[in-house]
Amino acid sequence: MSGNKAVVYQGPGRVEIRDLDYPTYEMKDGPGVNKMNVGRKTPHGAILKTVASNICGSDQHMVRGRTTAPEGLVLGHEITGEVIDVGPDVEYIRVGDVCSVPFNISCGRCRNCKERKTGVCLNVNPDRPGSAYGYVDMGGWVGGQAEYVLVPYADWNLLKFPDRDQAIEKALDLAMLSDIFPTGYHGCVSAGVTTGSTVYIAGAGPVGLAAATSAFLLGAAVVIVGDLNDERLAQARSFGCETINVSQGEPAEQVQQILGRAAPAIGQPLVDSAVDAVGFEARGHGRDSQTEMPATVLNSLMDLTRAGGAIGVPGLYVTGDPGGVDEAAKVGSLSLRLGLGWAKSHSFVTGQCPVMKYNHGLMMAILHDRVQIAKNVNAMAIPLEQAPQGYQEFDQGAARKYVLDPHGYLRGRSN
């Protein structure tokens, strides 16, 4: 077989559909590929025919030119696919299996992988711990917004769905297992969400909506979602969330109106748990809502989370941002009120979600109809050729999760 159409970053604001070589079991040189990975053999890998590959907010950071991603980078780290070939070292995955691909690439052999810290695998990226498909500084593994994709360490990385027909029937929901559902869930688990929790989630994009869905799944009593986008806030309300528009003022004041005065002597609203699903392109609140202020969300979460509470930070923060608002922000250095967090004994968990820690359990919740994640994030399947339009609409604030469907597996399916 030859040929492989894919979505390629062509510079700030531009993505195009390009023809690539069909995947092989050896890493080739190309845009973003670490030179130490060139020639790396992957007999442990499998080649997948893409069932679904989602457009992610993290991809959007690159497409906006807010990272050091090189032109020509093949995008896409949220992948679901059907195995059509396996390398000679693959033992358990078989041709015909339909699988979810964790966005973290991990080896299963290093210390971190053995401790289930697959977001910081030590062996797949010579630049730093941790890797992902189609992402800047992540080793150069080719992205999955394509017709076909290579998955290394297939026996370890792939989550096989137990029934092929059921998997195709529920493919729009299962497509969320590669990243945003586990990521939102991880944010909530990191923030200690449990039965009866009051939870504030900053951001009503797909990860924020996935976090809100996860909070309910974990038993939260009240889930409050804050954003600047009324359409996205309406989507959050559609499945039971309370919402606030942070352009109307500080989140703490609006949360207080929803919860009541939890601590009258202190005069502060006090949620048990908070999740940052925004990341480094955050804007201010109230009068500053049109101004980029990258530390705003983290500081506001410390303000409105109770003493002894926890904050999950699945939102992306980077070490290189050419469009940063100042020299400090360009290297990921933000002005945080760490003293406030220290005084309130907050705990923080940051970094990539270790998808494999959660994806099997969340798969079972989907397959047994305990959750409707595609509906909650308003997932919409589009052909691969419409990816540039999907990126544009998503960048303009569309309250949708765009799912690319290169081979028509999702045709006629809706959330």
mmCIF file of C-alpha atoms in Angstrom:
data_model
loop_
_atom_site.group_PDB
_atom_site.id
_atom_site.type_symbol
_atom_site.label_atom_id
_atom_site.label_comp_id
_atom_site.label_asym_id
_atom_site.label_seq_id
_atom_site.Cartn_x
_atom_site.Cartn_y
_atom_site.Cartn_z
ATOM 1 C CA MET A 1 0.000 0.000 0.000
ATOM 2 C CA SER A 2 1.223 3.528 -0.693
ATOM 3 C CA GLY A 3 0.035 7.044 0.052
ATOM 4 C CA ASN A 4 -1.342 8.669 3.154
ATOM 5 C CA LYS A 5 -3.206 11.973 3.318
ATOM 6 C CA ALA A 6 -2.658 13.986 6.500
ATOM 7 C CA VAL A 7 -3.211 17.365 8.159
ATOM 8 C CA VAL A 8 0.007 19.398 8.147
ATOM 9 C CA TYR A 9 0.883 22.627 9.978
ATOM 10 C CA GLN A 10 2.044 25.192 7.425
ATOM 11 C CA GLY A 11 2.719 28.196 9.646
ATOM 12 C CA PRO A 12 0.640 30.398 11.963
ATOM 13 C CA GLY A 13 -3.037 30.097 11.107
ATOM 14 C CA ARG A 14 -2.564 27.580 8.293
ATOM 15 C CA VAL A 15 -3.116 23.855 8.016
ATOM 16 C CA GLU A 16 -3.316 21.913 4.773
ATOM 17 C CA ILE A 17 -4.050 18.378 3.625
ATOM 18 C CA ARG A 18 -0.848 16.887 2.218
ATOM 19 C CA ASP A 19 0.213 13.530 0.773
ATOM 20 C CA LEU A 20 2.631 11.597 2.984
ATOM 21 C CA ASP A 21 4.456 8.323 2.686
ATOM 22 C CA TYR A 22 2.650 5.301 4.062
ATOM 23 C CA PRO A 23 3.923 4.441 7.591
ATOM 24 C CA THR A 24 6.801 2.012 8.029
ATOM 25 C CA TYR A 25 8.494 0.434 11.031
ATOM 26 C CA GLU A 26 11.344 2.919 11.011
ATOM 27 C CA MET A 27 11.354 6.603 11.956
ATOM 28 C CA LYS A 28 12.326 8.849 9.061
ATOM 29 C CA ASP A 29 13.758 12.346 9.169
ATOM 30 C CA GLY A 30 11.264 15.161 8.844
ATOM 31 C CA PRO A 31 9.869 18.333 10.477
ATOM 32 C CA GLY A 32 10.089 18.094 14.247
ATOM 33 C CA VAL A 33 11.810 14.697 14.311
ATOM 34 C CA ASN A 34 14.567 14.552 16.881
ATOM 35 C CA LYS A 35 17.776 13.626 15.088
ATOM 36 C CA MET A 36 18.476 10.921 17.665
ATOM 37 C CA ASN A 37 15.194 9.255 16.681
ATOM 38 C CA VAL A 38 15.965 9.168 12.957
ATOM 39 C CA GLY A 39 16.428 5.550 11.898
ATOM 40 C CA ARG A 40 14.844 4.197 15.067
ATOM 41 C CA LYS A 41 13.354 0.762 14.357
ATOM 42 C CA THR A 42 9.861 -0.076 15.652
ATOM 43 C CA PRO A 43 9.285 -3.826 15.139
ATOM 44 C CA HIS A 44 7.072 -3.608 18.249
ATOM 45 C CA GLY A 45 4.691 -1.287 16.411
ATOM 46 C CA ALA A 46 1.405 -1.586 14.546
ATOM 47 C CA ILE A 47 -0.043 0.349 11.620
ATOM 48 C CA LEU A 48 -3.591 1.590 12.096
ATOM 49 C CA LYS A 49 -6.228 2.695 9.633
ATOM 50 C CA THR A 50 -7.637 5.778 11.304
ATOM 51 C CA VAL A 51 -11.208 5.500 12.525
ATOM 52 C CA ALA A 52 -11.192 8.916 14.223
ATOM 53 C CA SER A 53 -8.640 11.614 14.989
ATOM 54 C CA ASN A 54 -9.786 14.652 16.912
ATOM 55 C CA ILE A 55 -8.816 18.306 16.693
ATOM 56 C CA CYS A 56 -7.533 19.311 20.131
ATOM 57 C CA GLY A 57 -7.024 22.660 21.813
ATOM 58 C CA SER A 58 -3.372 21.697 22.212
ATOM 59 C CA ASP A 59 -3.131 21.411 18.420
ATOM 60 C CA GLN A 60 -4.707 24.844 18.210
ATOM 61 C CA HIS A 61 -1.905 26.371 20.306
ATOM 62 C CA MET A 62 0.557 25.205 17.633
ATOM 63 C CA VAL A 63 -1.593 26.318 14.730
ATOM 64 C CA ARG A 64 -1.898 29.797 16.245
ATOM 65 C CA GLY A 65 1.901 29.995 16.214
ATOM 66 C CA ARG A 66 2.120 29.936 20.004
ATOM 67 C CA THR A 67 4.742 27.198 20.172
ATOM 68 C CA THR A 68 8.035 26.461 18.431
ATOM 69 C CA ALA A 69 6.385 23.863 16.156
ATOM 70 C CA PRO A 70 8.127 23.700 12.749
ATOM 71 C CA GLU A 71 6.267 24.095 9.485
ATOM 72 C CA GLY A 72 5.522 20.723 7.921
ATOM 73 C CA LEU A 73 4.673 19.021 11.235
ATOM 74 C CA VAL A 74 1.955 16.372 10.807
ATOM 75 C CA LEU A 75 -0.678 17.043 13.463
ATOM 76 C CA GLY A 76 -2.886 14.812 15.580
ATOM 77 C CA HIS A 77 -2.476 13.049 18.919
ATOM 78 C CA GLU A 78 -6.081 11.928 19.569
ATOM 79 C CA ILE A 79 -6.350 8.696 17.600
ATOM 80 C CA THR A 80 -8.713 5.734 17.339
ATOM 81 C CA GLY A 81 -7.974 3.125 14.679
ATOM 82 C CA GLU A 82 -8.268 -0.353 13.229
ATOM 83 C CA VAL A 83 -5.093 -2.426 13.159
ATOM 84 C CA ILE A 84 -4.184 -3.389 9.589
ATOM 85 C CA ASP A 85 -0.588 -4.565 10.091
ATOM 86 C CA VAL A 86 1.660 -5.516 12.996
ATOM 87 C CA GLY A 87 5.425 -5.624 13.399
ATOM 88 C CA PRO A 88 7.296 -8.883 14.004
ATOM 89 C CA ASP A 89 7.671 -8.239 17.744
ATOM 90 C CA VAL A 90 3.951 -7.714 18.419
ATOM 91 C CA GLU A 91 2.477 -10.647 20.386
ATOM 92 C CA TYR A 92 -1.104 -9.852 21.408
ATOM 93 C CA ILE A 93 -2.577 -7.151 19.174
ATOM 94 C CA ARG A 94 -4.084 -8.610 15.995
ATOM 95 C CA VAL A 95 -5.044 -7.307 12.562
ATOM 96 C CA GLY A 96 -8.692 -6.258 12.720
ATOM 97 C CA ASP A 97 -8.594 -5.053 16.333
ATOM 98 C CA VAL A 98 -10.211 -1.651 16.862
ATOM 99 C CA CYS A 99 -8.264 0.291 19.462
ATOM 100 C CA SER A 100 -7.891 3.573 21.276
ATOM 101 C CA VAL A 101 -4.422 5.127 21.159
ATOM 102 C CA PRO A 102 -3.327 7.037 24.288
ATOM 103 C CA PHE A 103 -1.872 10.354 23.200
ATOM 104 C CA ASN A 104 1.142 9.684 25.452
ATOM 105 C CA ILE A 105 3.669 7.511 23.668
ATOM 106 C CA SER A 106 5.319 5.266 26.233
ATOM 107 C CA CYS A 107 7.603 2.262 26.189
ATOM 108 C CA GLY A 108 6.232 0.213 29.096
ATOM 109 C CA ARG A 109 9.773 -0.613 30.153
ATOM 110 C CA CYS A 110 11.218 2.393 31.978
ATOM 111 C CA ARG A 111 10.843 3.271 35.652
ATOM 112 C CA ASN A 112 8.152 5.867 35.028
ATOM 113 C CA CYS A 113 6.050 3.582 32.853
ATOM 114 C CA LYS A 114 6.255 0.845 35.495
ATOM 115 C CA GLU A 115 4.966 3.409 38.015
ATOM 116 C CA ARG A 116 2.055 4.257 35.634
ATOM 117 C CA LYS A 117 3.559 7.685 34.875
ATOM 118 C CA THR A 118 3.227 7.166 31.133
ATOM 119 C CA GLY A 119 3.072 10.913 30.443
ATOM 120 C CA VAL A 120 6.767 11.142 31.303
ATOM 121 C CA CYS A 121 8.191 8.000 29.682
ATOM 122 C CA LEU A 122 11.997 8.122 29.691
ATOM 123 C CA ASN A 123 12.715 6.245 26.463
ATOM 124 C CA VAL A 124 10.633 7.642 23.599
ATOM 125 C CA ASN A 125 11.789 11.257 23.390
ATOM 126 C CA PRO A 126 15.465 12.244 23.483
ATOM 127 C CA ASP A 127 14.560 15.885 24.266
ATOM 128 C CA ARG A 128 12.775 15.396 27.572
ATOM 129 C CA PRO A 129 10.607 12.889 29.447
ATOM 130 C CA GLY A 130 7.246 12.386 27.723
ATOM 131 C CA SER A 131 6.111 12.103 24.137
ATOM 132 C CA ALA A 132 3.045 12.417 21.932
ATOM 133 C CA TYR A 133 2.062 12.001 18.301
ATOM 134 C CA GLY A 134 2.306 15.045 16.064
ATOM 135 C CA TYR A 135 3.405 17.488 18.729
ATOM 136 C CA VAL A 136 6.240 19.975 19.118
ATOM 137 C CA ASP A 137 9.301 18.822 21.112
ATOM 138 C CA MET A 138 7.769 15.383 21.633
ATOM 139 C CA GLY A 139 10.300 13.335 19.704
ATOM 140 C CA GLY A 140 8.900 13.684 16.198
ATOM 141 C CA TRP A 141 6.461 10.771 16.107
ATOM 142 C CA VAL A 142 4.179 11.352 13.111
ATOM 143 C CA GLY A 143 0.704 12.627 13.956
ATOM 144 C CA GLY A 144 -2.537 10.759 13.503
ATOM 145 C CA GLN A 145 -4.735 13.307 11.709
ATOM 146 C CA ALA A 146 -4.121 11.101 8.734
ATOM 147 C CA GLU A 147 -5.459 8.085 6.917
ATOM 148 C CA TYR A 148 -2.866 5.761 8.487
ATOM 149 C CA VAL A 149 -0.577 6.020 11.503
ATOM 150 C CA LEU A 150 2.184 4.005 13.192
ATOM 151 C CA VAL A 151 1.777 3.201 16.893
ATOM 152 C CA PRO A 152 4.999 2.004 18.589
ATOM 153 C CA TYR A 153 5.011 -0.513 21.451
ATOM 154 C CA ALA A 154 1.597 -1.636 20.258
ATOM 155 C CA ASP A 155 1.026 -4.382 22.831
ATOM 156 C CA TRP A 156 1.588 -1.826 25.581
ATOM 157 C CA ASN A 157 0.029 1.329 24.133
ATOM 158 C CA LEU A 158 -3.137 0.138 22.420
ATOM 159 C CA LEU A 159 -6.409 -0.231 24.314
ATOM 160 C CA LYS A 160 -8.312 -2.911 22.406
ATOM 161 C CA PHE A 161 -12.086 -2.611 22.409
ATOM 162 C CA PRO A 162 -13.695 -5.939 23.349
ATOM 163 C CA ASP A 163 -16.268 -6.022 20.521
ATOM 164 C CA ARG A 164 -15.562 -4.555 17.087
ATOM 165 C CA ASP A 165 -19.186 -3.911 16.102
ATOM 166 C CA GLN A 166 -19.981 -2.241 19.401
ATOM 167 C CA ALA A 167 -16.815 -0.144 19.107
ATOM 168 C CA ILE A 168 -17.807 1.160 15.680
ATOM 169 C CA GLU A 169 -21.343 1.841 16.940
ATOM 170 C CA LYS A 170 -19.983 3.898 19.856
ATOM 171 C CA ALA A 171 -16.951 5.242 18.002
ATOM 172 C CA LEU A 172 -17.790 8.920 18.555
ATOM 173 C CA ASP A 173 -17.793 8.428 22.341
ATOM 174 C CA LEU A 174 -14.810 6.081 22.332
ATOM 175 C CA ALA A 175 -12.818 8.622 20.298
ATOM 176 C CA MET A 176 -12.662 10.754 23.438
ATOM 177 C CA LEU A 177 -10.615 8.088 25.282
ATOM 178 C CA SER A 178 -7.356 8.988 23.546
ATOM 179 C CA ASP A 179 -7.068 12.305 25.392
ATOM 180 C CA ILE A 180 -9.803 14.651 26.565
ATOM 181 C CA PHE A 181 -11.919 12.281 28.651
ATOM 182 C CA PRO A 182 -8.977 10.834 30.620
ATOM 183 C CA THR A 183 -7.416 14.308 30.779
ATOM 184 C CA GLY A 184 -10.556 15.865 32.245
ATOM 185 C CA TYR A 185 -10.942 12.903 34.594
ATOM 186 C CA HIS A 186 -7.294 13.195 35.672
ATOM 187 C CA GLY A 187 -7.820 16.872 36.431
ATOM 188 C CA CYS A 188 -10.722 15.970 38.716
ATOM 189 C CA VAL A 189 -8.967 13.046 40.386
ATOM 190 C CA SER A 190 -5.921 15.260 40.968
ATOM 191 C CA ALA A 191 -8.204 17.862 42.551
ATOM 192 C CA GLY A 192 -9.701 15.267 44.901
ATOM 193 C CA VAL A 193 -13.220 15.294 43.468
ATOM 194 C CA THR A 194 -15.422 12.747 45.198
ATOM 195 C CA THR A 195 -18.961 12.189 46.437
ATOM 196 C CA GLY A 196 -20.522 15.506 47.445
ATOM 197 C CA SER A 197 -17.673 17.730 46.226
ATOM 198 C CA THR A 198 -18.173 21.292 45.101
ATOM 199 C CA VAL A 199 -16.050 21.823 42.001
ATOM 200 C CA TYR A 200 -15.020 24.818 39.892
ATOM 201 C CA ILE A 201 -13.712 24.177 36.377
ATOM 202 C CA ALA A 202 -12.005 26.989 34.501
ATOM 203 C CA GLY A 203 -12.701 26.641 30.781
ATOM 204 C CA ALA A 204 -15.672 25.294 28.843
ATOM 205 C CA GLY A 205 -13.751 23.962 25.883
ATOM 206 C CA PRO A 206 -13.741 20.209 25.237
ATOM 207 C CA VAL A 207 -11.315 19.419 28.091
ATOM 208 C CA GLY A 208 -13.297 21.575 30.510
ATOM 209 C CA LEU A 209 -16.548 19.892 29.467
ATOM 210 C CA ALA A 210 -14.868 16.484 29.804
ATOM 211 C CA ALA A 211 -13.706 17.497 33.292
ATOM 212 C CA ALA A 212 -17.247 18.552 34.201
ATOM 213 C CA THR A 213 -18.562 15.214 32.931
ATOM 214 C CA SER A 214 -15.899 13.462 35.001
ATOM 215 C CA ALA A 215 -16.781 15.435 38.123
ATOM 216 C CA PHE A 216 -20.353 14.195 37.927
ATOM 217 C CA LEU A 217 -19.112 10.650 37.264
ATOM 218 C CA LEU A 218 -17.018 10.902 40.446
ATOM 219 C CA GLY A 219 -20.032 12.034 42.478
ATOM 220 C CA ALA A 220 -19.689 15.819 42.694
ATOM 221 C CA ALA A 221 -22.663 17.647 44.197
ATOM 222 C CA VAL A 222 -22.106 20.956 42.387
ATOM 223 C CA VAL A 223 -20.063 21.551 39.227
ATOM 224 C CA ILE A 224 -19.473 25.174 38.213
ATOM 225 C CA VAL A 225 -17.874 25.967 34.850
ATOM 226 C CA GLY A 226 -16.397 29.368 34.005
ATOM 227 C CA ASP A 227 -15.625 30.722 30.544
ATOM 228 C CA LEU A 228 -15.895 33.809 28.320
ATOM 229 C CA ASN A 229 -17.866 32.058 25.565
ATOM 230 C CA ASP A 230 -21.647 32.003 26.040
ATOM 231 C CA GLU A 231 -22.160 29.187 23.525
ATOM 232 C CA ARG A 232 -19.708 26.943 25.364
ATOM 233 C CA LEU A 233 -21.291 27.820 28.697
ATOM 234 C CA ALA A 234 -24.683 26.831 27.300
ATOM 235 C CA GLN A 235 -23.172 23.472 26.365
ATOM 236 C CA ALA A 236 -22.035 23.020 29.964
ATOM 237 C CA ARG A 237 -25.519 23.826 31.258
ATOM 238 C CA SER A 238 -27.004 21.240 28.879
ATOM 239 C CA PHE A 239 -25.827 18.409 31.157
ATOM 240 C CA GLY A 240 -26.358 19.977 34.553
ATOM 241 C CA CYS A 241 -23.496 22.356 35.241
ATOM 242 C CA GLU A 242 -23.809 25.754 36.869
ATOM 243 C CA THR A 243 -21.975 28.389 34.833
ATOM 244 C CA ILE A 244 -20.377 31.801 35.163
ATOM 245 C CA ASN A 245 -19.153 34.185 32.486
ATOM 246 C CA VAL A 246 -15.822 35.520 33.726
ATOM 247 C CA SER A 247 -16.072 38.571 31.455
ATOM 248 C CA GLN A 248 -18.638 39.821 33.994
ATOM 249 C CA GLY A 249 -16.239 39.811 36.910
ATOM 250 C CA GLU A 250 -13.973 37.724 39.096
ATOM 251 C CA PRO A 251 -14.913 34.042 39.331
ATOM 252 C CA ALA A 252 -14.756 34.090 43.139
ATOM 253 C CA GLU A 253 -17.568 36.619 43.399
ATOM 254 C CA GLN A 254 -19.807 34.704 41.004
ATOM 255 C CA VAL A 255 -19.070 31.350 42.599
ATOM 256 C CA GLN A 256 -20.055 32.864 45.926
ATOM 257 C CA GLN A 257 -23.468 33.755 44.504
ATOM 258 C CA ILE A 258 -23.993 30.128 43.458
ATOM 259 C CA LEU A 259 -22.725 28.441 46.620
ATOM 260 C CA GLY A 260 -23.675 31.065 49.186
ATOM 261 C CA ARG A 261 -21.245 32.292 51.796
ATOM 262 C CA ALA A 262 -19.461 29.085 52.735
ATOM 263 C CA ALA A 263 -17.350 30.905 55.335
ATOM 264 C CA PRO A 264 -19.011 34.193 56.390
ATOM 265 C CA ALA A 265 -16.179 35.166 58.708
ATOM 266 C CA ILE A 266 -13.705 35.010 55.847
ATOM 267 C CA GLY A 267 -16.058 36.239 53.159
ATOM 268 C CA GLN A 268 -14.822 33.853 50.481
ATOM 269 C CA PRO A 269 -16.494 31.208 48.367
ATOM 270 C CA LEU A 270 -14.845 27.904 49.048
ATOM 271 C CA VAL A 271 -15.037 25.103 46.522
ATOM 272 C CA ASP A 272 -13.460 21.833 47.512
ATOM 273 C CA SER A 273 -11.735 21.263 44.186
ATOM 274 C CA ALA A 274 -10.720 23.262 41.132
ATOM 275 C CA VAL A 275 -9.495 22.347 37.646
ATOM 276 C CA ASP A 276 -7.565 24.521 35.193
ATOM 277 C CA ALA A 277 -8.714 23.474 31.715
ATOM 278 C CA VAL A 278 -7.486 26.681 30.049
ATOM 279 C CA GLY A 279 -3.698 26.781 30.133
ATOM 280 C CA PHE A 280 -1.186 29.374 29.066
ATOM 281 C CA GLU A 281 -3.311 31.423 26.645
ATOM 282 C CA ALA A 282 -5.646 32.499 29.460
ATOM 283 C CA ARG A 283 -7.251 35.905 29.392
ATOM 284 C CA GLY A 284 -8.150 38.112 32.319
ATOM 285 C CA HIS A 285 -11.492 38.499 34.032
ATOM 286 C CA GLY A 286 -13.985 41.361 34.031
ATOM 287 C CA ARG A 287 -12.515 44.439 32.380
ATOM 288 C CA ASP A 288 -9.396 42.458 31.458
ATOM 289 C CA SER A 289 -11.292 39.728 29.608
ATOM 290 C CA GLN A 290 -9.855 40.790 26.242
ATOM 291 C CA THR A 291 -6.287 40.899 27.575
ATOM 292 C CA GLU A 292 -4.032 37.867 27.692
ATOM 293 C CA MET A 293 -2.921 37.250 31.271
ATOM 294 C CA PRO A 294 -1.422 33.754 31.430
ATOM 295 C CA ALA A 295 -1.353 33.423 35.238
ATOM 296 C CA THR A 296 -4.954 34.569 35.727
ATOM 297 C CA VAL A 297 -6.595 31.167 35.964
ATOM 298 C CA LEU A 298 -4.100 29.617 38.367
ATOM 299 C CA ASN A 299 -4.245 32.636 40.674
ATOM 300 C CA SER A 300 -8.039 32.728 40.635
ATOM 301 C CA LEU A 301 -8.207 29.014 41.478
ATOM 302 C CA MET A 302 -6.063 29.536 44.556
ATOM 303 C CA ASP A 303 -8.389 32.360 45.548
ATOM 304 C CA LEU A 304 -11.607 30.358 45.359
ATOM 305 C CA THR A 305 -10.453 26.930 46.564
ATOM 306 C CA ARG A 306 -10.832 26.176 50.269
ATOM 307 C CA ALA A 307 -7.881 25.752 52.575
ATOM 308 C CA GLY A 308 -6.726 22.168 52.303
ATOM 309 C CA GLY A 309 -8.317 21.810 48.879
ATOM 310 C CA ALA A 310 -6.643 20.695 45.681
ATOM 311 C CA ILE A 311 -6.157 22.036 42.180
ATOM 312 C CA GLY A 312 -5.743 19.904 39.061
ATOM 313 C CA VAL A 313 -3.904 21.524 36.159
ATOM 314 C CA PRO A 314 -4.450 19.554 32.933
ATOM 315 C CA GLY A 315 -4.430 22.828 30.947
ATOM 316 C CA LEU A 316 -1.311 23.139 28.809
ATOM 317 C CA TYR A 317 1.647 25.276 29.878
ATOM 318 C CA VAL A 318 4.765 25.457 27.700
ATOM 319 C CA THR A 319 8.461 26.229 27.989
ATOM 320 C CA GLY A 320 8.578 28.057 24.660
ATOM 321 C CA ASP A 321 5.910 30.556 23.514
ATOM 322 C CA PRO A 322 6.992 32.978 20.759
ATOM 323 C CA GLY A 323 3.746 34.929 21.211
ATOM 324 C CA GLY A 324 4.049 35.352 24.970
ATOM 325 C CA VAL A 325 2.939 38.684 26.429
ATOM 326 C CA ASP A 326 6.400 39.389 27.852
ATOM 327 C CA GLU A 327 9.880 37.878 27.972
ATOM 328 C CA ALA A 328 9.054 35.821 31.048
ATOM 329 C CA ALA A 329 5.920 34.352 29.484
ATOM 330 C CA LYS A 330 7.884 33.404 26.374
ATOM 331 C CA VAL A 331 9.781 30.843 28.448
ATOM 332 C CA GLY A 332 6.800 29.783 30.546
ATOM 333 C CA SER A 333 7.651 31.889 33.602
ATOM 334 C CA LEU A 334 4.421 33.194 35.153
ATOM 335 C CA SER A 335 3.698 35.484 38.101
ATOM 336 C CA LEU A 336 1.891 33.122 40.462
ATOM 337 C CA ARG A 337 0.587 33.861 43.969
ATOM 338 C CA LEU A 338 2.329 30.799 45.315
ATOM 339 C CA GLY A 339 2.301 32.298 48.796
ATOM 340 C CA LEU A 340 -1.494 32.170 48.762
ATOM 341 C CA GLY A 341 -1.477 28.526 47.710
ATOM 342 C CA TRP A 342 1.088 27.755 50.381
ATOM 343 C CA ALA A 343 -0.889 29.556 53.073
ATOM 344 C CA LYS A 344 -4.013 27.573 52.152
ATOM 345 C CA SER A 345 -2.110 24.249 51.980
ATOM 346 C CA HIS A 346 -3.245 23.649 48.420
ATOM 347 C CA SER A 347 -1.962 20.689 46.465
ATOM 348 C CA PHE A 348 -1.289 21.004 42.732
ATOM 349 C CA VAL A 349 -0.905 18.327 40.076
ATOM 350 C CA THR A 350 0.350 19.364 36.644
ATOM 351 C CA GLY A 351 1.575 17.767 33.443
ATOM 352 C CA GLN A 352 0.326 15.354 30.821
ATOM 353 C CA CYS A 353 -2.453 13.034 31.881
ATOM 354 C CA PRO A 354 -1.195 9.426 32.113
ATOM 355 C CA VAL A 355 -4.005 8.190 29.860
ATOM 356 C CA MET A 356 -3.426 4.475 30.458
ATOM 357 C CA LYS A 357 -4.176 4.967 34.147
ATOM 358 C CA TYR A 358 -7.807 5.736 33.330
ATOM 359 C CA ASN A 359 -8.767 4.701 29.804
ATOM 360 C CA HIS A 360 -9.928 1.151 30.510
ATOM 361 C CA GLY A 361 -12.299 2.220 33.271
ATOM 362 C CA LEU A 362 -13.678 5.102 31.218
ATOM 363 C CA MET A 363 -14.103 2.747 28.246
ATOM 364 C CA MET A 364 -16.258 0.508 30.433
ATOM 365 C CA ALA A 365 -18.355 3.490 31.515
ATOM 366 C CA ILE A 366 -18.982 4.313 27.845
ATOM 367 C CA LEU A 367 -19.697 0.757 26.728
ATOM 368 C CA HIS A 368 -22.176 0.278 29.575
ATOM 369 C CA ASP A 369 -23.942 3.612 28.950
ATOM 370 C CA ARG A 370 -22.904 5.255 32.210
ATOM 371 C CA VAL A 371 -21.740 8.394 30.456
ATOM 372 C CA GLN A 372 -22.416 10.281 27.206
ATOM 373 C CA ILE A 373 -19.140 12.050 26.672
ATOM 374 C CA ALA A 374 -19.607 12.747 22.928
ATOM 375 C CA LYS A 375 -22.928 14.456 23.624
ATOM 376 C CA ASN A 376 -21.537 16.488 26.509
ATOM 377 C CA VAL A 377 -18.614 17.841 24.471
ATOM 378 C CA ASN A 378 -20.842 18.217 21.358
ATOM 379 C CA ALA A 379 -18.664 15.983 19.173
ATOM 380 C CA MET A 380 -19.097 16.356 15.417
ATOM 381 C CA ALA A 381 -17.540 14.093 12.780
ATOM 382 C CA ILE A 382 -16.195 15.731 9.623
ATOM 383 C CA PRO A 383 -14.208 14.361 6.655
ATOM 384 C CA LEU A 384 -10.431 14.707 6.737
ATOM 385 C CA GLU A 385 -10.635 17.210 3.875
ATOM 386 C CA GLN A 386 -12.624 19.602 6.086
ATOM 387 C CA ALA A 387 -9.904 19.771 8.749
ATOM 388 C CA PRO A 388 -8.794 23.327 7.806
ATOM 389 C CA GLN A 389 -12.379 24.537 8.218
ATOM 390 C CA GLY A 390 -12.694 22.655 11.514
ATOM 391 C CA TYR A 391 -9.532 24.298 12.836
ATOM 392 C CA GLN A 392 -10.816 27.724 11.816
ATOM 393 C CA GLU A 393 -14.231 27.279 13.426
ATOM 394 C CA PHE A 394 -12.737 25.835 16.601
ATOM 395 C CA ASP A 395 -10.315 28.758 16.828
ATOM 396 C CA GLN A 396 -13.266 31.135 16.546
ATOM 397 C CA GLY A 397 -14.856 29.561 19.606
ATOM 398 C CA ALA A 398 -17.259 26.981 18.189
ATOM 399 C CA ALA A 399 -18.789 24.927 21.006
ATOM 400 C CA ARG A 400 -17.907 21.649 19.306
ATOM 401 C CA LYS A 401 -15.357 18.880 19.424
ATOM 402 C CA TYR A 402 -14.345 18.231 15.810
ATOM 403 C CA VAL A 403 -13.591 14.591 15.002
ATOM 404 C CA LEU A 404 -11.878 13.803 11.708
ATOM 405 C CA ASP A 405 -13.252 10.772 9.849
ATOM 406 C CA PRO A 406 -10.767 9.874 7.071
ATOM 407 C CA HIS A 407 -12.431 6.604 5.987
ATOM 408 C CA GLY A 408 -16.124 7.142 6.696
ATOM 409 C CA TYR A 409 -16.371 4.951 9.809
ATOM 410 C CA LEU A 410 -18.368 7.682 11.560
ATOM 411 C CA ARG A 411 -20.610 8.657 8.653
ATOM 412 C CA GLY A 412 -24.199 9.039 9.825
ATOM 413 C CA ARG A 413 -23.282 8.792 13.508
ATOM 414 C CA SER A 414 -24.145 11.645 15.851
ATOM 415 C CA ASN A 415 -23.845 12.395 19.550
#
